[in-house]
CSV table of C-alpha atoms in Angstrom, one decimal:
chain,number,residue,atom,x,y,z
A,975,MET,CA,-23.1,-41.5,38.4
A,976,ASP,CA,-21.6,-40.0,41.4
A,977,HIS,CA,-21.5,-36.4,40.3
A,978,PRO,CA,-24.0,-34.1,38.6
A,979,SER,CA,-24.2,-34.0,34.7
A,980,LEU,CA,-22.3,-31.3,33.0
A,981,ILE,CA,-25.5,-29.6,31.7
A,982,ASP,CA,-27.1,-29.7,35.4
A,983,GLU,CA,-23.9,-28.1,36.6
A,984,LEU,CA,-24.1,-25.4,33.8
A,985,ARG,CA,-27.9,-24.7,34.7
A,986,ALA,CA,-27.1,-24.4,38.4
A,987,PHE,CA,-24.2,-21.9,37.5
A,988,VAL,CA,-26.5,-19.8,35.4
A,989,ALA,CA,-29.6,-20.0,37.7
A,990,GLU,CA,-27.3,-18.9,40.9
A,991,ARG,CA,-26.3,-15.8,39.2
A,992,ASP,CA,-29.8,-15.1,37.6
A,993,TRP,CA,-28.2,-15.1,34.0
A,994,SER,CA,-30.9,-16.8,32.2
A,995,GLN,CA,-32.5,-13.2,31.5
A,996,PHE,CA,-29.4,-12.7,29.3
A,997,HIS,CA,-29.4,-16.1,27.6
A,998,ASP,CA,-32.0,-15.8,24.9
A,999,PRO,CA,-30.7,-17.4,21.7
A,1000,LYS,CA,-29.5,-14.2,20.0
A,1001,ASN,CA,-27.1,-13.4,22.9
A,1002,LEU,CA,-26.0,-16.8,23.2
A,1003,ALA,CA,-25.1,-17.0,19.4
A,1004,MET,CA,-23.0,-13.7,20.3
A,1005,LEU,CA,-21.1,-15.5,23.2
A,1006,LEU,CA,-20.5,-18.5,21.0
A,1007,ALA,CA,-19.0,-16.3,18.2
A,1008,SER,CA,-17.0,-14.2,20.6
A,1009,GLU,CA,-15.4,-17.2,22.4
A,1010,ALA,CA,-14.6,-18.6,19.0
A,1011,GLY,CA,-12.8,-15.3,18.1
A,1012,GLU,CA,-10.8,-15.8,21.4
A,1013,LEU,CA,-10.0,-19.3,20.5
A,1014,LEU,CA,-8.8,-18.0,16.9
A,1015,ALA,CA,-6.6,-15.3,18.6
A,1016,GLU,CA,-4.6,-18.2,20.2
A,1017,TYR,CA,-3.6,-19.4,16.7
A,1018,ARG,CA,-3.3,-16.1,14.7
A,1019,TRP,CA,0.3,-15.7,14.6
A,1020,VAL,CA,1.2,-19.3,14.5
A,1021,ARG,CA,2.1,-20.8,11.1
A,1022,ASN,CA,0.3,-24.0,10.0
A,1023,GLU,CA,3.1,-26.2,10.3
A,1024,ALA,CA,3.6,-25.1,13.9
A,1025,ALA,CA,0.1,-25.4,15.0
A,1026,ASP,CA,0.3,-29.0,16.4
A,1027,SER,CA,3.3,-28.6,18.3
A,1028,MET,CA,2.2,-25.2,19.6
A,1029,SER,CA,-1.0,-27.1,20.8
A,1030,ARG,CA,1.2,-29.6,22.9
A,1031,GLU,CA,3.4,-26.8,24.8
A,1032,PRO,CA,1.9,-26.8,28.4
A,1033,GLU,CA,1.1,-23.1,28.6
A,1034,ALA,CA,-0.5,-22.6,25.0
A,1035,ARG,CA,-2.3,-26.1,25.6
A,1036,GLN,CA,-4.0,-24.7,28.6
A,1037,ARG,CA,-5.1,-21.5,26.9
A,1038,VAL,CA,-6.5,-23.5,24.0
A,1039,ALA,CA,-8.6,-25.7,26.3
A,1040,ASP,CA,-9.6,-22.8,28.3
A,1041,GLU,CA,-11.1,-21.4,25.1
A,1042,ILE,CA,-12.4,-24.7,23.6
A,1043,GLY,CA,-14.1,-25.0,27.0
A,1044,ASP,CA,-15.8,-21.7,26.7
A,1045,VAL,CA,-17.0,-22.5,23.1
A,1046,GLY,CA,-18.3,-25.9,24.4
A,1047,ILE,CA,-20.0,-24.1,27.3
A,1048,ALA,CA,-21.6,-21.4,24.9
A,1049,LEU,CA,-22.7,-24.0,22.3
A,1050,MET,CA,-24.4,-26.4,25.2
A,1051,LEU,CA,-26.2,-23.3,26.6
A,1052,LEU,CA,-27.7,-22.4,23.2
A,1053,CYS,CA,-28.8,-26.1,22.7
A,1054,ASP,CA,-30.3,-26.0,25.9
A,1055,ARG,CA,-32.0,-23.0,25.5
A,1056,THR,CA,-33.4,-23.8,21.9
A,1057,GLY,CA,-34.1,-27.5,22.7
A,1058,ILE,CA,-31.8,-28.5,19.7
A,1059,ASP,CA,-30.1,-31.6,20.3
A,1060,LEU,CA,-26.2,-31.3,19.6
A,1061,GLN,CA,-25.6,-34.8,18.7
A,1062,THR,CA,-28.7,-35.0,16.3
A,1063,ALA,CA,-27.8,-31.8,14.9
A,1064,MET,CA,-24.2,-32.8,14.2
A,1065,ARG,CA,-25.5,-36.4,12.7
A,1066,ASP,CA,-27.9,-34.6,10.5
A,1067,LYS,CA,-25.3,-32.0,9.3
A,1068,LEU,CA,-22.7,-34.7,8.6
A,1069,ALA,CA,-25.1,-36.6,6.4
A,1070,LYS,CA,-25.7,-33.5,4.4
A,1071,ASN,CA,-22.1,-32.7,4.0
A,1072,ARG,CA,-21.6,-36.3,2.7
A,1073,ARG,CA,-24.3,-35.5,0.0
A,1074,ARG,CA,-22.7,-32.0,-0.6
A,1075,TYR,CA,-19.1,-33.1,-1.0
A,1076,PRO,CA,-19.1,-36.6,-2.7
A,1077,VAL,CA,-15.8,-38.5,-2.1
A,1078,GLU,CA,-14.9,-38.6,-5.9
A,1079,HIS,CA,-15.3,-35.0,-6.2
A,1080,ALA,CA,-13.8,-33.7,-2.7
A,1081,LYS,CA,-10.8,-36.1,-2.5
A,1082,GLY,CA,-7.8,-34.1,-1.5
A,1083,ARG,CA,-9.4,-30.6,-2.7
A,1084,ALA,CA,-10.0,-28.0,-0.2
A,1085,THR,CA,-13.7,-26.7,-0.6
A,1086,ARG,CA,-14.4,-23.1,-0.8
A,1087,PRO,CA,-17.1,-22.1,1.6
A,1088,VAL,CA,-20.6,-22.9,0.2
A,1089,VAL,CA,-22.9,-21.4,3.0
B,666,MET,CA,-24.5,-49.9,19.9
B,667,ASP,CA,-25.6,-50.7,16.5
B,668,HIS,CA,-24.3,-47.8,14.7
B,669,PRO,CA,-20.6,-46.2,14.7
B,670,SER,CA,-19.9,-43.5,17.3
B,671,LEU,CA,-20.2,-39.9,15.9
B,672,ILE,CA,-16.4,-39.3,16.3
B,673,ASP,CA,-15.7,-42.5,14.1
B,674,GLU,CA,-18.4,-41.3,11.5
B,675,LEU,CA,-16.5,-38.0,11.4
B,676,ARG,CA,-13.1,-39.4,11.1
B,677,ALA,CA,-14.1,-41.7,8.2
B,678,PHE,CA,-15.8,-38.7,6.5
B,679,VAL,CA,-12.6,-36.8,6.7
B,680,ALA,CA,-10.3,-39.8,5.7
B,681,GLU,CA,-12.3,-40.7,2.6
B,682,ARG,CA,-11.8,-37.1,1.3
B,683,ASP,CA,-8.2,-37.0,2.4
B,684,TRP,CA,-8.9,-33.9,4.2
B,685,SER,CA,-6.9,-34.1,7.2
B,686,GLN,CA,-3.8,-32.5,5.3
B,687,PHE,CA,-6.0,-29.5,5.8
B,688,HIS,CA,-6.9,-30.0,9.4
B,689,ASP,CA,-4.3,-28.7,11.4
B,690,PRO,CA,-5.5,-26.8,14.7
B,691,LYS,CA,-5.1,-23.2,13.2
B,692,ASN,CA,-7.3,-24.2,10.4
B,693,LEU,CA,-9.7,-25.8,12.4
B,694,ALA,CA,-9.9,-22.8,14.6
B,695,MET,CA,-10.7,-20.8,11.6
B,696,LEU,CA,-13.4,-23.4,10.4
B,697,LEU,CA,-15.0,-23.2,13.9
B,698,ALA,CA,-15.0,-19.2,13.9
B,699,SER,CA,-16.4,-19.0,10.4
B,700,GLU,CA,-19.2,-21.4,11.3
B,701,ALA,CA,-19.9,-19.6,14.5
B,702,GLY,CA,-20.2,-16.4,12.1
B,703,GLU,CA,-22.7,-18.3,9.9
B,704,LEU,CA,-24.9,-19.1,13.3
B,705,LEU,CA,-24.4,-15.4,14.3
B,706,ALA,CA,-25.9,-14.4,10.9
B,707,GLU,CA,-29.1,-16.3,11.4
B,708,TYR,CA,-29.9,-14.1,14.5
B,709,ARG,CA,-28.3,-10.7,13.3
B,710,TRP,CA,-31.8,-9.0,12.4
B,711,VAL,CA,-34.0,-10.6,15.0
B,712,ARG,CA,-34.5,-8.8,18.2
B,713,ASN,CA,-33.9,-10.2,21.5
B,714,GLU,CA,-37.3,-10.5,22.5
B,715,ALA,CA,-38.2,-12.5,19.1
B,716,ALA,CA,-35.1,-14.8,19.3
B,717,ASP,CA,-36.9,-17.7,21.2
B,718,SER,CA,-39.9,-17.7,19.1
B,719,MET,CA,-37.9,-17.4,15.7
B,720,SER,CA,-36.0,-20.6,17.0
B,721,ARG,CA,-39.0,-22.3,17.2
B,722,GLU,CA,-40.2,-21.6,13.5
B,723,PRO,CA,-39.5,-24.8,11.6
B,724,GLU,CA,-37.5,-23.2,8.7
B,725,ALA,CA,-35.5,-21.0,10.9
B,726,ARG,CA,-35.0,-23.8,13.4
B,727,GLN,CA,-33.6,-26.0,10.7
B,728,ARG,CA,-31.2,-23.4,9.7
B,729,VAL,CA,-30.0,-22.8,13.3
B,730,ALA,CA,-29.8,-26.5,13.8
B,731,ASP,CA,-27.6,-27.0,10.6
B,732,GLU,CA,-25.2,-24.2,11.8
B,733,ILE,CA,-25.2,-25.7,15.3
B,734,GLY,CA,-24.2,-29.0,13.7
B,735,ASP,CA,-21.2,-27.4,11.7
B,736,VAL,CA,-19.9,-25.7,14.8
B,737,GLY,CA,-20.1,-28.9,16.7
B,738,ILE,CA,-18.4,-30.7,14.0
B,739,ALA,CA,-15.7,-28.1,13.8
B,740,LEU,CA,-15.3,-28.2,17.7
B,741,MET,CA,-15.0,-32.0,17.6
B,742,LEU,CA,-12.5,-32.1,14.9
B,743,LEU,CA,-10.3,-29.5,16.7
B,744,CYS,CA,-10.7,-31.7,20.0
B,745,ASP,CA,-9.7,-34.9,18.2
B,746,ARG,CA,-6.7,-33.3,16.4
B,747,THR,CA,-5.4,-31.7,19.6
B,748,GLY,CA,-6.3,-34.4,21.9
B,749,ILE,CA,-8.0,-32.1,24.4
B,750,ASP,CA,-11.0,-33.7,25.9
B,751,LEU,CA,-14.0,-31.5,25.4
B,752,GLN,CA,-15.8,-32.6,28.5
B,753,THR,CA,-12.8,-32.1,30.7
B,754,ALA,CA,-12.1,-28.7,29.2
B,755,MET,CA,-15.7,-27.6,29.9
B,756,ARG,CA,-15.7,-28.8,33.6
B,757,ASP,CA,-12.6,-27.1,34.1
B,758,LYS,CA,-13.7,-23.8,32.5
B,759,LEU,CA,-16.8,-23.8,34.4
B,760,ALA,CA,-14.9,-24.2,37.6
B,761,LYS,CA,-12.7,-21.1,36.7
B,762,ASN,CA,-15.8,-19.4,35.9
B,763,ARG,CA,-17.4,-19.9,39.1
B,764,ARG,CA,-14.3,-18.4,40.9
B,765,ARG,CA,-14.3,-15.7,38.5
B,766,TYR,CA,-17.7,-14.6,38.8
B,767,PRO,CA,-18.7,-15.3,42.7
B,768,VAL,CA,-22.4,-15.5,42.9
B,769,GLU,CA,-22.7,-12.5,45.4
B,770,HIS,CA,-21.0,-10.3,42.8
B,771,ALA,CA,-22.4,-11.7,39.7
B,772,LYS,CA,-26.2,-12.0,40.6
B,773,GLY,CA,-28.2,-10.3,38.0
B,774,ARG,CA,-25.5,-8.4,36.6
B,775,ALA,CA,-24.3,-8.9,33.0
B,776,THR,CA,-20.5,-9.3,32.9
B,777,ARG,CA,-18.5,-7.3,30.4
B,778,PRO,CA,-15.8,-9.5,28.5
B,779,VAL,CA,-13.0,-10.2,30.7
B,780,VAL,CA,-10.8,-12.2,28.2
C,1308,MET,CA,-16.5,15.8,-6.9
C,1309,ASP,CA,-19.0,14.7,-9.4
C,1310,HIS,CA,-20.5,11.7,-7.3
C,1311,PRO,CA,-21.9,11.3,-4.0
C,1312,SER,CA,-19.5,10.3,-1.1
C,1313,LEU,CA,-19.6,6.5,-0.1
C,1314,ILE,CA,-21.3,7.3,3.2
C,1315,ASP,CA,-24.1,9.3,1.4
C,1316,GLU,CA,-24.5,6.4,-0.9
C,1317,LEU,CA,-24.6,3.9,2.0
C,1318,ARG,CA,-27.3,6.0,3.9
C,1319,ALA,CA,-29.5,6.1,0.7
C,1320,PHE,CA,-29.0,2.3,0.2
C,1321,VAL,CA,-30.4,1.8,3.8
C,1322,ALA,CA,-33.2,4.4,3.7
C,1323,GLU,CA,-34.6,3.0,0.5
C,1324,ARG,CA,-35.0,-0.3,1.9
C,1325,ASP,CA,-36.1,1.0,5.3
C,1326,TRP,CA,-33.5,-1.0,7.1
C,1327,SER,CA,-32.4,1.4,9.8
C,1328,GLN,CA,-35.0,-0.1,12.0
C,1329,PHE,CA,-32.5,-3.1,11.9
C,1330,HIS,CA,-29.3,-1.2,12.4
C,1331,ASP,CA,-28.9,-0.7,16.0
C,1332,PRO,CA,-25.3,-0.9,17.3
C,1333,LYS,CA,-25.9,-4.7,18.5
C,1334,ASN,CA,-27.1,-6.0,15.2
C,1335,LEU,CA,-24.4,-4.1,13.2
C,1336,ALA,CA,-21.8,-5.4,15.5
C,1337,MET,CA,-23.1,-9.0,14.8
C,1338,LEU,CA,-23.2,-8.0,10.9
C,1339,LEU,CA,-19.6,-7.1,11.1
C,1340,ALA,CA,-18.7,-10.2,12.9
C,1341,SER,CA,-20.7,-12.4,10.6
C,1342,GLU,CA,-19.0,-10.7,7.5
C,1343,ALA,CA,-15.4,-11.3,9.1
C,1344,GLY,CA,-16.4,-14.9,9.4
C,1345,GLU,CA,-17.0,-15.1,5.7
C,1346,LEU,CA,-13.7,-13.4,4.9
C,1347,LEU,CA,-12.0,-15.8,7.2
C,1348,ALA,CA,-13.5,-18.6,5.3
C,1349,GLU,CA,-11.9,-17.6,2.1
C,1350,TYR,CA,-8.5,-18.3,3.9
C,1351,ARG,CA,-9.2,-21.4,6.1
C,1352,TRP,CA,-7.8,-24.1,3.9
C,1353,VAL,CA,-4.9,-22.1,2.4
C,1354,ARG,CA,-1.6,-22.5,4.1
C,1355,ASN,CA,0.2,-19.3,5.2
C,1356,GLU,CA,2.9,-19.6,2.5
C,1357,ALA,CA,0.4,-19.5,-0.2
C,1358,ALA,CA,-2.0,-16.9,1.1
C,1359,ASP,CA,-0.4,-14.0,-0.7
C,1360,SER,CA,-0.4,-15.8,-4.2
C,1361,MET,CA,-3.9,-17.0,-3.5
C,1362,SER,CA,-4.9,-13.3,-2.9
C,1363,ARG,CA,-3.6,-12.6,-6.4
C,1364,GLU,CA,-5.5,-15.2,-8.3
C,1365,PRO,CA,-8.5,-13.3,-10.1
C,1366,GLU,CA,-11.3,-15.3,-8.8
C,1367,ALA,CA,-10.1,-15.8,-5.2
C,1368,ARG,CA,-9.1,-12.0,-5.2
C,1369,GLN,CA,-12.6,-11.2,-6.4
C,1370,ARG,CA,-14.1,-13.0,-3.4
C,1371,VAL,CA,-11.7,-11.5,-0.9
C,1372,ALA,CA,-12.4,-8.2,-2.2
C,1373,ASP,CA,-16.2,-8.8,-1.9
C,1374,GLU,CA,-15.9,-10.0,1.7
C,1375,ILE,CA,-13.5,-7.0,2.4
C,1376,GLY,CA,-16.2,-4.6,1.0
C,1377,ASP,CA,-18.7,-6.2,3.3
C,1378,VAL,CA,-16.8,-5.8,6.3
C,1379,GLY,CA,-15.9,-2.3,5.2
C,1380,ILE,CA,-19.7,-1.5,4.9
C,1381,ALA,CA,-20.4,-3.0,8.2
C,1382,LEU,CA,-17.9,-1.0,10.0
C,1383,MET,CA,-19.1,2.3,8.1
C,1384,LEU,CA,-22.6,1.7,9.1
C,1385,LEU,CA,-21.6,0.9,12.8
C,1386,CYS,CA,-19.4,4.1,12.9
C,1387,ASP,CA,-22.4,6.2,11.5
C,1388,ARG,CA,-24.9,5.0,14.0
C,1389,THR,CA,-22.8,5.3,16.9
C,1390,GLY,CA,-21.1,8.5,15.7
C,1391,ILE,CA,-17.8,7.2,16.5
C,1392,ASP,CA,-15.1,8.5,14.0
C,1393,LEU,CA,-13.0,5.7,12.4
C,1394,GLN,CA,-10.1,7.6,11.6
C,1395,THR,CA,-10.0,8.9,15.3
C,1396,ALA,CA,-10.6,5.4,16.7
C,1397,MET,CA,-7.9,4.1,14.7
C,1398,ARG,CA,-5.2,6.6,15.6
C,1399,ASP,CA,-6.0,6.4,19.1
C,1400,LYS,CA,-5.9,2.6,19.2
C,1401,LEU,CA,-2.5,2.8,17.5
C,1402,ALA,CA,-1.2,5.1,20.0
C,1403,LYS,CA,-2.3,2.7,22.8
C,1404,ASN,CA,-0.7,-0.2,20.9
C,1405,ARG,CA,2.6,1.8,20.6
C,1406,ARG,CA,2.6,1.7,24.5
C,1407,ARG,CA,1.4,-1.6,25.0
C,1408,TYR,CA,3.9,-3.1,22.8
C,1409,PRO,CA,7.1,-1.3,23.1
C,1410,VAL,CA,9.6,-1.6,20.3
C,1411,GLU,CA,12.2,-3.0,22.3
C,1412,HIS,CA,10.1,-6.0,23.9
C,1413,ALA,CA,7.9,-6.5,20.7
C,1414,LYS,CA,10.6,-6.7,18.0
C,1415,GLY,CA,10.1,-9.9,16.1
C,1416,ARG,CA,7.9,-11.7,18.6
C,1417,ALA,CA,4.3,-12.5,18.0
C,1418,THR,CA,2.2,-11.2,20.8
C,1419,ARG,CA,-0.4,-13.3,22.3
C,1420,PRO,CA,-3.9,-11.8,22.5
C,1421,VAL,CA,-4.2,-9.3,25.5
C,1422,VAL,CA,-7.8,-8.2,25.4
D,395,MET,CA,-0.8,17.8,5.7
D,396,ASP,CA,1.2,18.4,8.9
D,397,HIS,CA,1.2,14.8,10.1
D,398,PRO,CA,1.9,11.5,8.5
D,399,SER,CA,-1.1,9.4,7.1
D,400,LEU,CA,-2.4,6.7,9.1
D,401,ILE,CA,-1.4,4.1,6.5
D,402,ASP,CA,2.3,5.5,7.0
D,403,GLU,CA,1.9,5.4,10.6
D,404,LEU,CA,0.9,2.0,10.6
D,405,ARG,CA,3.4,0.6,8.3
D,406,ALA,CA,6.0,2.3,10.7
D,407,PHE,CA,4.3,0.7,13.7
D,408,VAL,CA,4.7,-2.8,12.0
D,409,ALA,CA,8.2,-2.2,10.5
D,410,GLU,CA,9.6,-1.1,13.9
D,411,ARG,CA,8.4,-4.3,15.4
D,412,ASP,CA,9.4,-6.4,12.5
D,413,TRP,CA,6.0,-7.9,12.3
D,414,SER,CA,5.4,-8.1,8.6
D,415,GLN,CA,6.6,-11.7,8.9
D,416,PHE,CA,3.4,-12.6,10.6
D,417,HIS,CA,1.1,-10.4,8.5
D,418,ASP,CA,0.4,-12.7,5.7
D,419,PRO,CA,-3.4,-12.5,4.4
D,420,LYS,CA,-4.4,-15.7,6.1
D,421,ASN,CA,-3.1,-14.3,9.7
D,422,LEU,CA,-4.7,-10.9,9.0
D,423,ALA,CA,-8.1,-12.2,8.2
D,424,MET,CA,-7.7,-14.2,11.7
D,425,LEU,CA,-6.7,-10.9,13.3
D,426,LEU,CA,-9.6,-9.2,11.9
D,427,ALA,CA,-12.3,-11.8,12.9
D,428,SER,CA,-10.7,-12.0,16.5
D,429,GLU,CA,-11.0,-8.3,16.6
D,430,ALA,CA,-14.8,-8.5,15.4
D,431,GLY,CA,-15.1,-10.9,18.2
D,432,GLU,CA,-14.0,-8.6,20.7
D,433,LEU,CA,-16.3,-5.7,19.4
D,434,LEU,CA,-19.2,-8.4,19.5
D,435,ALA,CA,-18.4,-8.9,23.2
D,436,GLU,CA,-19.0,-5.5,24.0
D,437,TYR,CA,-22.7,-5.8,22.9
D,438,ARG,CA,-23.6,-9.5,23.8
D,439,TRP,CA,-25.5,-8.7,27.0
D,440,VAL,CA,-27.1,-5.6,25.9
D,441,ARG,CA,-30.6,-5.9,24.5
D,442,ASN,CA,-31.3,-4.4,21.0
D,443,GLU,CA,-33.3,-1.2,22.5
D,444,ALA,CA,-30.4,-0.3,25.1
D,445,ALA,CA,-27.6,-0.6,22.6
D,446,ASP,CA,-27.7,3.0,21.3
D,447,SER,CA,-27.8,4.6,24.7
D,448,MET,CA,-25.1,2.0,25.8
D,449,SER,CA,-22.9,3.1,22.9
D,450,ARG,CA,-23.2,6.9,24.4
D,451,GLU,CA,-22.0,5.8,28.0
D,452,PRO,CA,-18.4,7.2,28.4
D,453,GLU,CA,-16.9,4.0,29.5
D,454,ALA,CA,-18.8,1.7,27.2
D,455,ARG,CA,-18.1,4.1,24.3
D,456,GLN,CA,-14.4,4.2,24.8
D,457,ARG,CA,-14.3,0.5,24.9
D,458,VAL,CA,-16.4,0.2,21.8
D,459,ALA,CA,-14.2,2.9,20.0
D,460,ASP,CA,-11.2,0.8,20.8
D,461,GLU,CA,-12.3,-2.2,19.4
D,462,ILE,CA,-13.6,-0.4,16.2
D,463,GLY,CA,-10.1,1.0,16.1
D,464,ASP,CA,-8.7,-2.4,16.3
D,465,VAL,CA,-11.2,-3.7,13.5
D,466,GLY,CA,-10.2,-0.8,11.3
D,467,ILE,CA,-6.4,-1.2,11.7
D,468,ALA,CA,-6.8,-5.1,10.9
D,469,LEU,CA,-8.9,-4.1,8.0
D,470,MET,CA,-6.4,-1.6,6.6
D,471,LEU,CA,-3.3,-3.9,7.2
D,472,LEU,CA,-5.2,-6.7,5.0
D,473,CYS,CA,-5.9,-4.3,2.3
D,474,ASP,CA,-2.3,-2.8,2.4
D,475,ARG,CA,-1.0,-6.5,2.2
D,476,THR,CA,-3.3,-7.7,-0.7
D,477,GLY,CA,-3.3,-4.3,-2.5
D,478,ILE,CA,-7.2,-4.3,-2.3
D,479,ASP,CA,-8.4,-0.8,-2.3
D,480,LEU,CA,-11.1,-0.5,0.5
D,481,GLN,CA,-13.0,2.3,-1.1
D,482,THR,CA,-13.3,0.4,-4.4
D,483,ALA,CA,-14.1,-2.7,-2.7
D,484,MET,CA,-16.8,-1.3,-0.7
D,485,ARG,CA,-18.5,0.7,-3.8
D,486,ASP,CA,-18.3,-2.4,-5.9
D,487,LYS,CA,-20.1,-4.5,-3.1
D,488,LEU,CA,-22.6,-1.8,-2.5
D,489,ALA,CA,-23.5,-1.9,-6.2
D,490,LYS,CA,-24.0,-5.6,-6.1
D,491,ASN,CA,-25.9,-5.4,-3.0
D,492,ARG,CA,-28.3,-3.1,-4.8
D,493,ARG,CA,-28.7,-5.5,-7.4
D,494,ARG,CA,-29.2,-8.4,-5.0
D,495,TYR,CA,-31.9,-6.6,-2.6
D,496,PRO,CA,-34.1,-4.6,-5.2
D,497,VAL,CA,-35.8,-2.1,-3.2
D,498,GLU,CA,-39.2,-3.2,-4.1
D,499,HIS,CA,-38.5,-6.8,-2.5
D,500,ALA,CA,-36.3,-5.8,0.3
D,501,LYS,CA,-38.1,-2.5,1.6
D,502,GLY,CA,-38.6,-3.1,5.6
D,503,ARG,CA,-37.8,-6.8,5.5
D,504,ALA,CA,-34.9,-8.2,7.1
D,505,THR,CA,-32.9,-10.4,4.8
D,506,ARG,CA,-31.6,-13.8,5.9
D,507,PRO,CA,-27.9,-14.4,5.1
D,508,VAL,CA,-27.1,-15.2,1.4
D,509,VAL,CA,-23.5,-15.8,1.6
């Protein structure tokens, strides 16, 4: 690989600024939620039926991509700090979701939040 | 690779339940933010200095991993729907953050939110 | 008035459980955001045009009212802890928003987030 | 009363800008959550033990008050749109929380989120 991995770049970014002192899991969960709030803000006045096309307009797309980048960075920092592997966490949760929402009951029906 | 990729599993999970009708980018941004809120809830009564050790206790760790899994799934669904590549978005945003927070000014100082 | 004010009831609720130790402004901001995330979850699969009618269906309405109640409680606890008067904060912010979004420019146009 | 009530001012602010078209309950729940995310951002790098004193520093206090104002405005808009009375919702939820967390079990113990 001819360039450093993203996690290595991210660790260097944090280390150079001496920011790991702020990055305990509580604060990183707050970072993640506040970045998710900024992403949310991009879509708050767009109607459902316009959300796909809005996501293709160059300026809006760039803003959305920036917020997605911030959310991804926060999530990666939290996984790195806690030692939780993101891919494993996603696979395990997907398996739980399969059991929680059996196809025969869930098909075509929005689920209300269940924790 | 002897098992399907995570994104393929996720697409199959959604397709079997006929849920793509609900998954426009607006709704997925809401899913992401609400899952980030659940992750946040795990840490809301834990003090900063206890957040690392709490994240290692088996039961709490499992709950945190589950919420991280949900956030990751929501983020992946949003990237898949919009066609935004997560790795690229993260790299691009990291580059912007490097310029926004030069080492000499940012070192050891928490930054206040800057949108 | 023959019953205690809401803030007095809330303070008693917290004091009886010895919970003020957890209620510094940081943790209360987390409580508020996580409750806002639960409210959000109620609407995440509802389309814009169905959101008003959904809010009138008895069961959904009760869930929404419960989440609004939780958000209001968290906001009141934060104001009480910091000594920030909610009515004053709202009036001051409304005055700022009037200047930020002059009628002639804002009329009929959704504003994108501006901090 | 020699000045209009806050809710009347808020309705006028929205009407002058022709913004009620954007203010269905779904979008207002998104507004509320994104404003709660901005409030959260103010506290994300502050340690628990410094959160009270930070909330008294004039500049930080003003930013927190502004975000509290935005959250309060979003909550009031949502209550106005849905016809849910905030005070009633808070009282009803407080009564439920009393039953959910009996004093004898809850005293001095942080509760984990229970939806």
